[in-house]
Amino acid sequence: MRDVPLFDLTRQYEVIREDVLEAIDEAIKSGKLILGPKVKAFEQKMAEISGVRYGVGVANGSDALYIALKALGIGEGDYVITSPFTFFATASCITRNGATPIFADIDPETFNLDLDQVEEILKTHKKSDRIKAILPVHIFGQTMDLERLATLREAYGVEIVEDCAQSVGSLWKMKNGKSTQSGSLGKASTFSFFPTKNLGGYGDGGMIVSDDKETAEHCAFLRKHGARKKYFHDEIGINSRFDELQAAVLLVKFKYLEEYITERIRVAYRYDELFREKGLAEFLDYPSPVDDRTHVFHQYVIRVKKGSRDGLRAFLKDRGVGSSIYYPKPLHLQPCFDYLGYEKGELPVAEKACDEVLALPVFPELRGEEVEVVVEWLAEYFKSNR
Ligand SMILES: *Cc1c(COP(=O)(O)O)cnc(C)c1O
C-alpha cells in the first residue's frame, strides 16, 4: 500500500501558487515590507473572523501570547491558570512575564481544560486574589465552552486570554442557539500562522485580536519596543513585527479557509466511519462528531487503549504512514518547571493522555483512499496484537 504523510503542504501550493506569487510580487513592488497595507488588511480579516474589532500582527504565536499578557498588566506576583497539555508557549508566556502558571487538569474526552478543576482552583488557591487570568487553549481545534468561561470570568473577576493557535475559524454554539467564535471572548486572544497551522504562512507569524481598543493599542506599542511615539519609550517592549510577505500569502489562503476547514472535517468523518465499520472502538478512542461546537481538526488525535502506543507508531512508520505525538510530556512535569513543585500523579488525566495519544494524518488535501490505507494498517496492527 502507498505511503501516507502526516502532513503535506506541497499539494496545496500547487493550487494557490499563481495567486501567492502574484501577491508576493505586489507586496515587494509596494516597497512597504513591514507592517504595510497587506498586514493591515489581514489584521482586519482576523478580527472579523474572531468576532472582534481589532487585530495586531506580531512575529509569531509565542510572542502574541507574551504581548497579550503583558498588555493586560500581568507580571511578577501574579498567577495564571492554564493547561498542562498544550504546546510549551502557552505556559512560557506566563513565566516570560514574571508571573506563575497554575496548571489545572484536562477533560479526558476533549483534552481541553477541565473547567470544574479551574473553578476549584479559583475558589481554593491560597493566592486566589492574585490569579489574574485563565489562559485556555482550544486544543487540536476543538472549541472550549466559552459560555462557562464567561461565567467564571464574571464570578471570579479574572481575565480570559484565549490561545487560538490551533482553532482558527472554530465556533461554540450557545444555549440561545447562536454561535460565537473562538477568540471572541478573550480580553485578548492569540493566533499563530506557523506553516503547519490550519491557516499557515510560509514562515512565522502571529496575531493578537481584541475587542478592546486600549488593549489592542497597547499590544501594538509593545511589538515596537514599547514606543508609543517612535524613539520615545514609556515601557520596555520587544521587536515583534509581522512581515508584509507573510500577510500577502495569508490573505490568499484566507479566501480558502472555510474550504480547508470543511475538508479537514471530511477527513475526520471518514476516519470515524471506517473505525466503526472495522470495529476498532474497543482498541482506540477517537474524536466523535460534536454539534455544540466545531472541531476544526488542526490535529486528529486518537487514544490507544489496548496494546502499545509507541509500538503502533513504529508499526505505522515502517509502513510509510506518518503519525506524531502531541504531547509526549505534560508541562507541569517539564524540568524547566521543577521550581513550581508539581509531582507525577498530580494531574493524572493529562499525564495519561501523554502516554496514550497519537495524531494521525489530517490535512485538507488528504485523499479518501489515503485515510483508508491508514485505517487498514491500524486494523492490521490491532488484529495481530490482540
Ligand atoms: C503553535 C502554537 C503556539 C505558538 O505559535 P508559534 O507561532 O509557533 O510561536 C502557541 N500555542 C499553541 C497551542 C500552539 O499550537
PDB file of N, CA and C in Angstrom, residues 291-382:
ATOM      1  N   ASP A 291     -21.971  18.539  18.147  1.00  0.00           N
ATOM      2  CA  ASP A 291     -22.794  19.553  17.490  1.00  0.00           C
ATOM      3  C   ASP A 291     -22.973  20.838  18.305  1.00  0.00           C
ATOM      4  N   ASP A 292     -22.378  20.906  19.502  1.00  0.00           N
ATOM      5  CA  ASP A 292     -22.474  22.165  20.249  1.00  0.00           C
ATOM      6  C   ASP A 292     -21.245  23.055  20.040  1.00  0.00           C
ATOM      7  N   ARG A 293     -20.361  22.618  19.160  1.00  0.00           N
ATOM      8  CA  ARG A 293     -19.139  23.381  18.909  1.00  0.00           C
ATOM      9  C   ARG A 293     -18.551  22.861  17.600  1.00  0.00           C
ATOM     10  N   THR A 294     -17.590  23.601  17.033  1.00  0.00           N
ATOM     11  CA  THR A 294     -16.878  22.996  15.908  1.00  0.00           C
ATOM     12  C   THR A 294     -15.514  22.517  16.363  1.00  0.00           C
ATOM     13  N   HIS A 295     -15.114  21.442  15.730  1.00  0.00           N
ATOM     14  CA  HIS A 295     -13.771  20.925  15.884  1.00  0.00           C
ATOM     15  C   HIS A 295     -13.185  21.096  14.482  1.00  0.00           C
ATOM     16  N   VAL A 296     -12.168  21.955  14.371  1.00  0.00           N
ATOM     17  CA  VAL A 296     -11.619  22.219  13.033  1.00  0.00           C
ATOM     18  C   VAL A 296     -10.422  21.312  12.723  1.00  0.00           C
ATOM     19  N   PHE A 297     -10.188  20.337  13.617  1.00  0.00           N
ATOM     20  CA  PHE A 297      -9.206  19.280  13.376  1.00  0.00           C
ATOM     21  C   PHE A 297      -7.851  19.787  12.908  1.00  0.00           C
ATOM     22  N   HIS A 298      -7.282  20.691  13.706  1.00  0.00           N
ATOM     23  CA  HIS A 298      -5.869  21.015  13.479  1.00  0.00           C
ATOM     24  C   HIS A 298      -5.071  19.707  13.587  1.00  0.00           C
ATOM     25  N   GLN A 299      -5.456  18.886  14.573  1.00  0.00           N
ATOM     26  CA  GLN A 299      -4.904  17.531  14.644  1.00  0.00           C
ATOM     27  C   GLN A 299      -6.055  16.554  14.826  1.00  0.00           C
ATOM     28  N   TYR A 300      -5.894  15.356  14.274  1.00  0.00           N
ATOM     29  CA  TYR A 300      -6.843  14.280  14.501  1.00  0.00           C
ATOM     30  C   TYR A 300      -6.156  13.315  15.464  1.00  0.00           C
ATOM     31  N   VAL A 301      -6.569  13.355  16.728  1.00  0.00           N
ATOM     32  CA  VAL A 301      -5.830  12.645  17.771  1.00  0.00           C
ATOM     33  C   VAL A 301      -6.653  11.496  18.352  1.00  0.00           C
ATOM     34  N   ILE A 302      -6.080  10.299  18.253  1.00  0.00           N
ATOM     35  CA  ILE A 302      -6.731   9.137  18.856  1.00  0.00           C
ATOM     36  C   ILE A 302      -6.014   8.794  20.160  1.00  0.00           C
ATOM     37  N   ARG A 303      -6.675   7.947  20.939  1.00  0.00           N
ATOM     38  CA  ARG A 303      -6.086   7.459  22.182  1.00  0.00           C
ATOM     39  C   ARG A 303      -5.996   5.949  22.054  1.00  0.00           C
ATOM     40  N   VAL A 304      -4.798   5.417  22.211  1.00  0.00           N
ATOM     41  CA  VAL A 304      -4.610   3.977  22.057  1.00  0.00           C
ATOM     42  C   VAL A 304      -4.913   3.306  23.394  1.00  0.00           C
ATOM     43  N   LYS A 305      -6.014   2.504  23.431  1.00  0.00           N
ATOM     44  CA  LYS A 305      -6.454   1.923  24.705  1.00  0.00           C
ATOM     45  C   LYS A 305      -5.856   0.550  24.968  1.00  0.00           C
ATOM     46  N   LYS A 306      -5.597  -0.197  23.865  1.00  0.00           N
ATOM     47  CA  LYS A 306      -5.031  -1.542  24.038  1.00  0.00           C
ATOM     48  C   LYS A 306      -3.739  -1.651  23.263  1.00  0.00           C
ATOM     49  N   GLY A 307      -2.794  -2.377  23.798  1.00  0.00           N
ATOM     50  CA  GLY A 307      -1.506  -2.504  23.124  1.00  0.00           C
ATOM     51  C   GLY A 307      -0.687  -1.269  23.376  1.00  0.00           C
ATOM     52  N   SER A 308       0.432  -1.156  22.662  1.00  0.00           N
ATOM     53  CA  SER A 308       1.346  -0.067  22.951  1.00  0.00           C
ATOM     54  C   SER A 308       1.227   1.045  21.918  1.00  0.00           C
ATOM     55  N   ARG A 309       1.080   2.269  22.403  1.00  0.00           N
ATOM     56  CA  ARG A 309       1.007   3.420  21.507  1.00  0.00           C
ATOM     57  C   ARG A 309       2.309   3.564  20.725  1.00  0.00           C
ATOM     58  N   ASP A 310       3.438   3.425  21.434  1.00  0.00           N
ATOM     59  CA  ASP A 310       4.715   3.588  20.744  1.00  0.00           C
ATOM     60  C   ASP A 310       4.957   2.450  19.748  1.00  0.00           C
ATOM     61  N   GLY A 311       4.452   1.264  20.081  1.00  0.00           N
ATOM     62  CA  GLY A 311       4.529   0.130  19.168  1.00  0.00           C
ATOM     63  C   GLY A 311       3.738   0.401  17.896  1.00  0.00           C
ATOM     64  N   LEU A 312       2.552   0.971  18.082  1.00  0.00           N
ATOM     65  CA  LEU A 312       1.710   1.300  16.928  1.00  0.00           C
ATOM     66  C   LEU A 312       2.391   2.350  16.050  1.00  0.00           C
ATOM     67  N   ARG A 313       2.985   3.313  16.696  1.00  0.00           N
ATOM     68  CA  ARG A 313       3.638   4.385  15.940  1.00  0.00           C
ATOM     69  C   ARG A 313       4.777   3.823  15.084  1.00  0.00           C
ATOM     70  N   ALA A 314       5.570   2.929  15.681  1.00  0.00           N
ATOM     71  CA  ALA A 314       6.684   2.312  14.950  1.00  0.00           C
ATOM     72  C   ALA A 314       6.163   1.447  13.797  1.00  0.00           C
ATOM     73  N   PHE A 315       5.073   0.715  14.072  1.00  0.00           N
ATOM     74  CA  PHE A 315       4.442  -0.135  13.064  1.00  0.00           C
ATOM     75  C   PHE A 315       4.002   0.709  11.857  1.00  0.00           C
ATOM     76  N   LEU A 316       3.371   1.836  12.131  1.00  0.00           N
ATOM     77  CA  LEU A 316       2.902   2.717  11.051  1.00  0.00           C
ATOM     78  C   LEU A 316       4.096   3.307  10.288  1.00  0.00           C
ATOM     79  N   LYS A 317       5.099   3.687  11.022  1.00  0.00           N
ATOM     80  CA  LYS A 317       6.280   4.297  10.396  1.00  0.00           C
ATOM     81  C   LYS A 317       6.920   3.311   9.411  1.00  0.00           C
ATOM     82  N   ASP A 318       7.033   2.045   9.827  1.00  0.00           N
ATOM     83  CA  ASP A 318       7.605   1.019   8.953  1.00  0.00           C
ATOM     84  C   ASP A 318       6.792   0.834   7.682  1.00  0.00           C
ATOM     85  N   ARG A 319       5.512   1.179   7.752  1.00  0.00           N
ATOM     86  CA  ARG A 319       4.652   1.014   6.579  1.00  0.00           C
ATOM     87  C   ARG A 319       4.392   2.322   5.839  1.00  0.00           C
ATOM     88  N   GLY A 320       5.203   3.316   6.157  1.00  0.00           N
ATOM     89  CA  GLY A 320       5.125   4.576   5.409  1.00  0.00           C
ATOM     90  C   GLY A 320       3.988   5.493   5.807  1.00  0.00           C
ATOM     91  N   VAL A 321       3.422   5.288   7.012  1.00  0.00           N
ATOM     92  CA  VAL A 321       2.326   6.157   7.462  1.00  0.00           C
ATOM     93  C   VAL A 321       2.845   7.088   8.561  1.00  0.00           C
ATOM     94  N   GLY A 322       2.682   8.381   8.334  1.00  0.00           N
ATOM     95  CA  GLY A 322       3.157   9.366   9.302  1.00  0.00           C
ATOM     96  C   GLY A 322       2.213   9.476  10.487  1.00  0.00           C
ATOM     97  N   SER A 323       2.768   9.691  11.666  1.00  0.00           N
ATOM     98  CA  SER A 323       1.956   9.973  12.851  1.00  0.00           C
ATOM     99  C   SER A 323       2.845  10.764  13.789  1.00  0.00           C
ATOM    100  N   SER A 324       2.251  11.354  14.820  1.00  0.00           N
ATOM    101  CA  SER A 324       3.072  12.119  15.752  1.00  0.00           C
ATOM    102  C   SER A 324       2.421  12.141  17.127  1.00  0.00           C
ATOM    103  N   ILE A 325       3.187  12.537  18.123  1.00  0.00           N
ATOM    104  CA  ILE A 325       2.658  12.562  19.483  1.00  0.00           C
ATOM    105  C   ILE A 325       2.571  13.996  19.979  1.00  0.00           C
ATOM    106  N   TYR A 326       1.350  14.467  20.119  1.00  0.00           N
ATOM    107  CA  TYR A 326       1.096  15.775  20.743  1.00  0.00           C
ATOM    108  C   TYR A 326       0.286  15.496  21.986  1.00  0.00           C
ATOM    109  N   TYR A 327       0.854  15.506  23.175  1.00  0.00           N
ATOM    110  CA  TYR A 327       2.192  15.935  23.533  1.00  0.00           C
ATOM    111  C   TYR A 327       2.798  14.822  24.376  1.00  0.00           C
ATOM    112  N   PRO A 328       4.074  14.533  24.241  1.00  0.00           N
ATOM    113  CA  PRO A 328       4.641  13.384  24.943  1.00  0.00           C
ATOM    114  C   PRO A 328       4.877  13.612  26.435  1.00  0.00           C
ATOM    115  N   LYS A 329       4.982  14.862  26.867  1.00  0.00           N
ATOM    116  CA  LYS A 329       5.244  15.137  28.291  1.00  0.00           C
ATOM    117  C   LYS A 329       4.435  16.359  28.723  1.00  0.00           C
ATOM    118  N   PRO A 330       3.665  16.220  29.802  1.00  0.00           N
ATOM    119  CA  PRO A 330       2.853  17.368  30.221  1.00  0.00           C
ATOM    120  C   PRO A 330       3.732  18.489  30.758  1.00  0.00           C
ATOM    121  N   LEU A 331       3.233  19.718  30.657  1.00  0.00           N
ATOM    122  CA  LEU A 331       4.080  20.860  31.021  1.00  0.00           C
ATOM    123  C   LEU A 331       4.441  20.890  32.500  1.00  0.00           C
ATOM    124  N   HIS A 332       3.539  20.410  33.372  1.00  0.00           N
ATOM    125  CA  HIS A 332       3.843  20.516  34.812  1.00  0.00           C
ATOM    126  C   HIS A 332       5.000  19.600  35.219  1.00  0.00           C
ATOM    127  N   LEU A 333       5.365  18.638  34.341  1.00  0.00           N
ATOM    128  CA  LEU A 333       6.483  17.748  34.658  1.00  0.00           C
ATOM    129  C   LEU A 333       7.738  18.060  33.850  1.00  0.00           C
ATOM    130  N   GLN A 334       7.738  19.187  33.138  1.00  0.00           N
ATOM    131  CA  GLN A 334       8.931  19.567  32.377  1.00  0.00           C
ATOM    132  C   GLN A 334      10.008  20.049  33.351  1.00  0.00           C
ATOM    133  N   PRO A 335      11.252  19.630  33.138  1.00  0.00           N
ATOM    134  CA  PRO A 335      12.339  20.033  34.049  1.00  0.00           C
ATOM    135  C   PRO A 335      12.414  21.543  34.298  1.00  0.00           C
ATOM    136  N   CYS A 336      12.141  22.338  33.269  1.00  0.00           N
ATOM    137  CA  CYS A 336      12.257  23.793  33.460  1.00  0.00           C
ATOM    138  C   CYS A 336      11.236  24.331  34.453  1.00  0.00           C
ATOM    139  N   PHE A 337      10.187  23.523  34.730  1.00  0.00           N
ATOM    140  CA  PHE A 337       9.176  23.968  35.703  1.00  0.00           C
ATOM    141  C   PHE A 337       9.277  23.232  37.033  1.00  0.00           C
ATOM    142  N   ASP A 338      10.413  22.557  37.247  1.00  0.00           N
ATOM    143  CA  ASP A 338      10.651  21.878  38.535  1.00  0.00           C
ATOM    144  C   ASP A 338      10.371  22.791  39.718  1.00  0.00           C
ATOM    145  N   TYR A 339      10.777  24.056  39.560  1.00  0.00           N
ATOM    146  CA  TYR A 339      10.662  25.000  40.688  1.00  0.00           C
ATOM    147  C   TYR A 339       9.211  25.241  41.114  1.00  0.00           C
ATOM    148  N   LEU A 340       8.271  24.855  40.270  1.00  0.00           N
ATOM    149  CA  LEU A 340       6.860  25.044  40.632  1.00  0.00           C
ATOM    150  C   LEU A 340       6.389  23.966  41.616  1.00  0.00           C
ATOM    151  N   GLY A 341       7.159  22.879  41.683  1.00  0.00           N
ATOM    152  CA  GLY A 341       6.876  21.874  42.703  1.00  0.00           C
ATOM    153  C   GLY A 341       5.807  20.847  42.367  1.00  0.00           C
ATOM    154  N   TYR A 342       5.458  20.693  41.117  1.00  0.00           N
ATOM    155  CA  TYR A 342       4.464  19.666  40.753  1.00  0.00           C
ATOM    156  C   TYR A 342       5.098  18.281  40.802  1.00  0.00           C
ATOM    157  N   GLU A 343       4.289  17.294  41.157  1.00  0.00           N
ATOM    158  CA  GLU A 343       4.799  15.925  41.171  1.00  0.00           C
ATOM    159  C   GLU A 343       4.007  15.037  40.244  1.00  0.00           C
ATOM    160  N   LYS A 344       4.641  13.951  39.831  1.00  0.00           N
ATOM    161  CA  LYS A 344       3.981  12.970  38.990  1.00  0.00           C
ATOM    162  C   LYS A 344       2.745  12.449  39.719  1.00  0.00           C
ATOM    163  N   GLY A 345       1.641  12.323  38.987  1.00  0.00           N
ATOM    164  CA  GLY A 345       0.414  11.840  39.610  1.00  0.00           C
ATOM    165  C   GLY A 345      -0.519  12.972  40.021  1.00  0.00           C
ATOM    166  N   GLU A 346      -0.016  14.198  39.986  1.00  0.00           N
ATOM    167  CA  GLU A 346      -0.830  15.318  40.440  1.00  0.00           C
ATOM    168  C   GLU A 346      -1.929  15.702  39.443  1.00  0.00           C
ATOM    169  N   LEU A 347      -1.625  15.570  38.148  1.00  0.00           N
ATOM    170  CA  LEU A 347      -2.624  15.878  37.116  1.00  0.00           C
ATOM    171  C   LEU A 347      -2.776  14.623  36.241  1.00  0.00           C
ATOM    172  N   PRO A 348      -3.468  13.620  36.791  1.00  0.00           N
ATOM    173  CA  PRO A 348      -3.451  12.282  36.181  1.00  0.00           C
ATOM    174  C   PRO A 348      -4.062  12.210  34.780  1.00  0.00           C
ATOM    175  N   VAL A 349      -5.054  13.035  34.510  1.00  0.00           N
ATOM    176  CA  VAL A 349      -5.698  12.929  33.189  1.00  0.00           C
ATOM    177  C   VAL A 349      -4.736  13.378  32.090  1.00  0.00           C
ATOM    178  N   ALA A 350      -4.058  14.479  32.344  1.00  0.00           N
ATOM    179  CA  ALA A 350      -3.086  14.978  31.356  1.00  0.00           C
ATOM    180  C   ALA A 350      -1.928  13.993  31.207  1.00  0.00           C
ATOM    181  N   GLU A 351      -1.492  13.433  32.328  1.00  0.00           N
ATOM    182  CA  GLU A 351      -0.356  12.509  32.270  1.00  0.00           C
ATOM    183  C   GLU A 351      -0.711  11.256  31.469  1.00  0.00           C
ATOM    184  N   LYS A 352      -1.927  10.745  31.686  1.00  0.00           N
ATOM    185  CA  LYS A 352      -2.369   9.555  30.960  1.00  0.00           C
ATOM    186  C   LYS A 352      -2.482   9.867  29.465  1.00  0.00           C
ATOM    187  N   ALA A 353      -3.007  11.030  29.158  1.00  0.00           N
ATOM    188  CA  ALA A 353      -3.151  11.419  27.751  1.00  0.00           C
ATOM    189  C   ALA A 353      -1.780  11.393  27.060  1.00  0.00           C
ATOM    190  N   CYS A 354      -0.768  11.915  27.730  1.00  0.00           N
ATOM    191  CA  CYS A 354       0.570  11.953  27.133  1.00  0.00           C
ATOM    192  C   CYS A 354       1.077  10.546  26.792  1.00  0.00           C
ATOM    193  N   ASP A 355       0.634   9.552  27.548  1.00  0.00           N
ATOM    194  CA  ASP A 355       1.065   8.174  27.287  1.00  0.00           C
ATOM    195  C   ASP A 355       0.251   7.490  26.187  1.00  0.00           C
ATOM    196  N   GLU A 356      -0.930   8.020  25.893  1.00  0.00           N
ATOM    197  CA  GLU A 356      -1.849   7.279  25.010  1.00  0.00           C
ATOM    198  C   GLU A 356      -2.147   7.926  23.654  1.00  0.00           C
ATOM    199  N   VAL A 357      -1.880   9.222  23.520  1.00  0.00           N
ATOM    200  CA  VAL A 357      -2.336   9.900  22.299  1.00  0.00           C
ATOM    201  C   VAL A 357      -1.451   9.627  21.087  1.00  0.00           C
ATOM    202  N   LEU A 358      -2.093   9.655  19.935  1.00  0.00           N
ATOM    203  CA  LEU A 358      -1.370   9.566  18.666  1.00  0.00           C
ATOM    204  C   LEU A 358      -2.130  10.384  17.618  1.00  0.00           C
ATOM    205  N   ALA A 359      -1.409  11.281  16.964  1.00  0.00           N
ATOM    206  CA  ALA A 359      -2.030  12.110  15.922  1.00  0.00           C
ATOM    207  C   ALA A 359      -1.857  11.424  14.573  1.00  0.00           C
ATOM    208  N   LEU A 360      -2.973  11.280  13.862  1.00  0.00           N
ATOM    209  CA  LEU A 360      -2.963  10.621  12.547  1.00  0.00           C
ATOM    210  C   LEU A 360      -2.993  11.676  11.434  1.00  0.00           C
ATOM    211  N   PRO A 361      -2.662  11.271  10.205  1.00  0.00           N
ATOM    212  CA  PRO A 361      -2.652  12.251   9.112  1.00  0.00           C
ATOM    213  C   PRO A 361      -3.993  12.979   8.974  1.00  0.00           C
ATOM    214  N   VAL A 362      -3.928  14.291   8.941  1.00  0.00           N
ATOM    215  CA  VAL A 362      -5.104  15.093   8.602  1.00  0.00           C
ATOM    216  C   VAL A 362      -4.629  16.407   8.000  1.00  0.00           C
ATOM    217  N   PHE A 363      -5.098  16.683   6.788  1.00  0.00           N
ATOM    218  CA  PHE A 363      -4.909  17.986   6.148  1.00  0.00           C
ATOM    219  C   PHE A 363      -5.906  18.046   5.002  1.00  0.00           C
ATOM    220  N   PRO A 364      -6.232  19.269   4.546  1.00  0.00           N
ATOM    221  CA  PRO A 364      -7.363  19.403   3.613  1.00  0.00           C
ATOM    222  C   PRO A 364      -7.232  18.551   2.350  1.00  0.00           C
ATOM    223  N   GLU A 365      -6.000  18.368   1.887  1.00  0.00           N
ATOM    224  CA  GLU A 365      -5.813  17.676   0.609  1.00  0.00           C
ATOM    225  C   GLU A 365      -5.631  16.170   0.775  1.00  0.00           C
ATOM    226  N   LEU A 366      -5.768  15.656   2.001  1.00  0.00           N
ATOM    227  CA  LEU A 366      -5.610  14.217   2.219  1.00  0.00           C
ATOM    228  C   LEU A 366      -6.759  13.486   1.516  1.00  0.00           C
ATOM    229  N   ARG A 367      -6.425  12.481   0.713  1.00  0.00           N
ATOM    230  CA  ARG A 367      -7.444  11.814  -0.103  1.00  0.00           C
ATOM    231  C   ARG A 367      -8.140  10.684   0.666  1.00  0.00           C
ATOM    232  N   GLY A 368      -9.373  10.416   0.262  1.00  0.00           N
ATOM    233  CA  GLY A 368     -10.146   9.352   0.884  1.00  0.00           C
ATOM    234  C   GLY A 368      -9.402   8.025   0.907  1.00  0.00           C
ATOM    235  N   GLU A 369      -8.755   7.681  -0.212  1.00  0.00           N
ATOM    236  CA  GLU A 369      -8.036   6.398  -0.272  1.00  0.00           C
ATOM    237  C   GLU A 369      -6.898   6.364   0.751  1.00  0.00           C
ATOM    238  N   GLU A 370      -6.321   7.520   1.022  1.00  0.00           N
ATOM    239  CA  GLU A 370      -5.213   7.558   1.983  1.00  0.00           C
ATOM    240  C   GLU A 370      -5.721   7.309   3.403  1.00  0.00           C
ATOM    241  N   VAL A 371      -6.887   7.857   3.709  1.00  0.00           N
ATOM    242  CA  VAL A 371      -7.483   7.601   5.023  1.00  0.00           C
ATOM    243  C   VAL A 371      -7.748   6.101   5.144  1.00  0.00           C
ATOM    244  N   GLU A 372      -8.224   5.507   4.062  1.00  0.00           N
ATOM    245  CA  GLU A 372      -8.487   4.058   4.072  1.00  0.00           C
ATOM    246  C   GLU A 372      -7.215   3.255   4.346  1.00  0.00           C
ATOM    247  N   VAL A 373      -6.113   3.679   3.740  1.00  0.00           N
ATOM    248  CA  VAL A 373      -4.842   2.984   3.966  1.00  0.00           C
ATOM    249  C   VAL A 373      -4.447   3.049   5.447  1.00  0.00           C
ATOM    250  N   VAL A 374      -4.569   4.240   6.041  1.00  0.00           N
ATOM    251  CA  VAL A 374      -4.213   4.399   7.454  1.00  0.00           C
ATOM    252  C   VAL A 374      -5.050   3.445   8.314  1.00  0.00           C
ATOM    253  N   VAL A 375      -6.348   3.410   8.042  1.00  0.00           N
ATOM    254  CA  VAL A 375      -7.230   2.583   8.874  1.00  0.00           C
ATOM    255  C   VAL A 375      -6.978   1.083   8.641  1.00  0.00           C
ATOM    256  N   GLU A 376      -6.671   0.717   7.402  1.00  0.00           N
ATOM    257  CA  GLU A 376      -6.294  -0.682   7.115  1.00  0.00           C
ATOM    258  C   GLU A 376      -5.139  -1.123   8.007  1.00  0.00           C
ATOM    259  N   TRP A 377      -4.110  -0.286   8.067  1.00  0.00           N
ATOM    260  CA  TRP A 377      -2.930  -0.634   8.866  1.00  0.00           C
ATOM    261  C   TRP A 377      -3.248  -0.678  10.351  1.00  0.00           C
ATOM    262  N   LEU A 378      -4.103   0.256  10.797  1.00  0.00           N
ATOM    263  CA  LEU A 378      -4.495   0.246  12.214  1.00  0.00           C
ATOM    264  C   LEU A 378      -5.198  -1.075  12.542  1.00  0.00           C
ATOM    265  N   ALA A 379      -6.099  -1.481  11.652  1.00  0.00           N
ATOM    266  CA  ALA A 379      -6.845  -2.724  11.869  1.00  0.00           C
ATOM    267  C   ALA A 379      -5.896  -3.914  11.910  1.00  0.00           C
ATOM    268  N   GLU A 380      -4.949  -3.905  10.993  1.00  0.00           N
ATOM    269  CA  GLU A 380      -3.942  -4.964  10.923  1.00  0.00           C
ATOM    270  C   GLU A 380      -3.152  -5.045  12.243  1.00  0.00           C
ATOM    271  N   TYR A 381      -2.740  -3.888  12.728  1.00  0.00           N
ATOM    272  CA  TYR A 381      -1.948  -3.840  13.965  1.00  0.00           C
ATOM    273  C   TYR A 381      -2.744  -4.394  15.143  1.00  0.00           C
ATOM    274  N   PHE A 382      -3.968  -3.945  15.297  1.00  0.00           N
ATOM    275  CA  PHE A 382      -4.744  -4.379  16.462  1.00  0.00           C
ATOM    276  C   PHE A 382      -5.129  -5.852  16.359  1.00  0.00           C
TER     277      PHE A 382
END
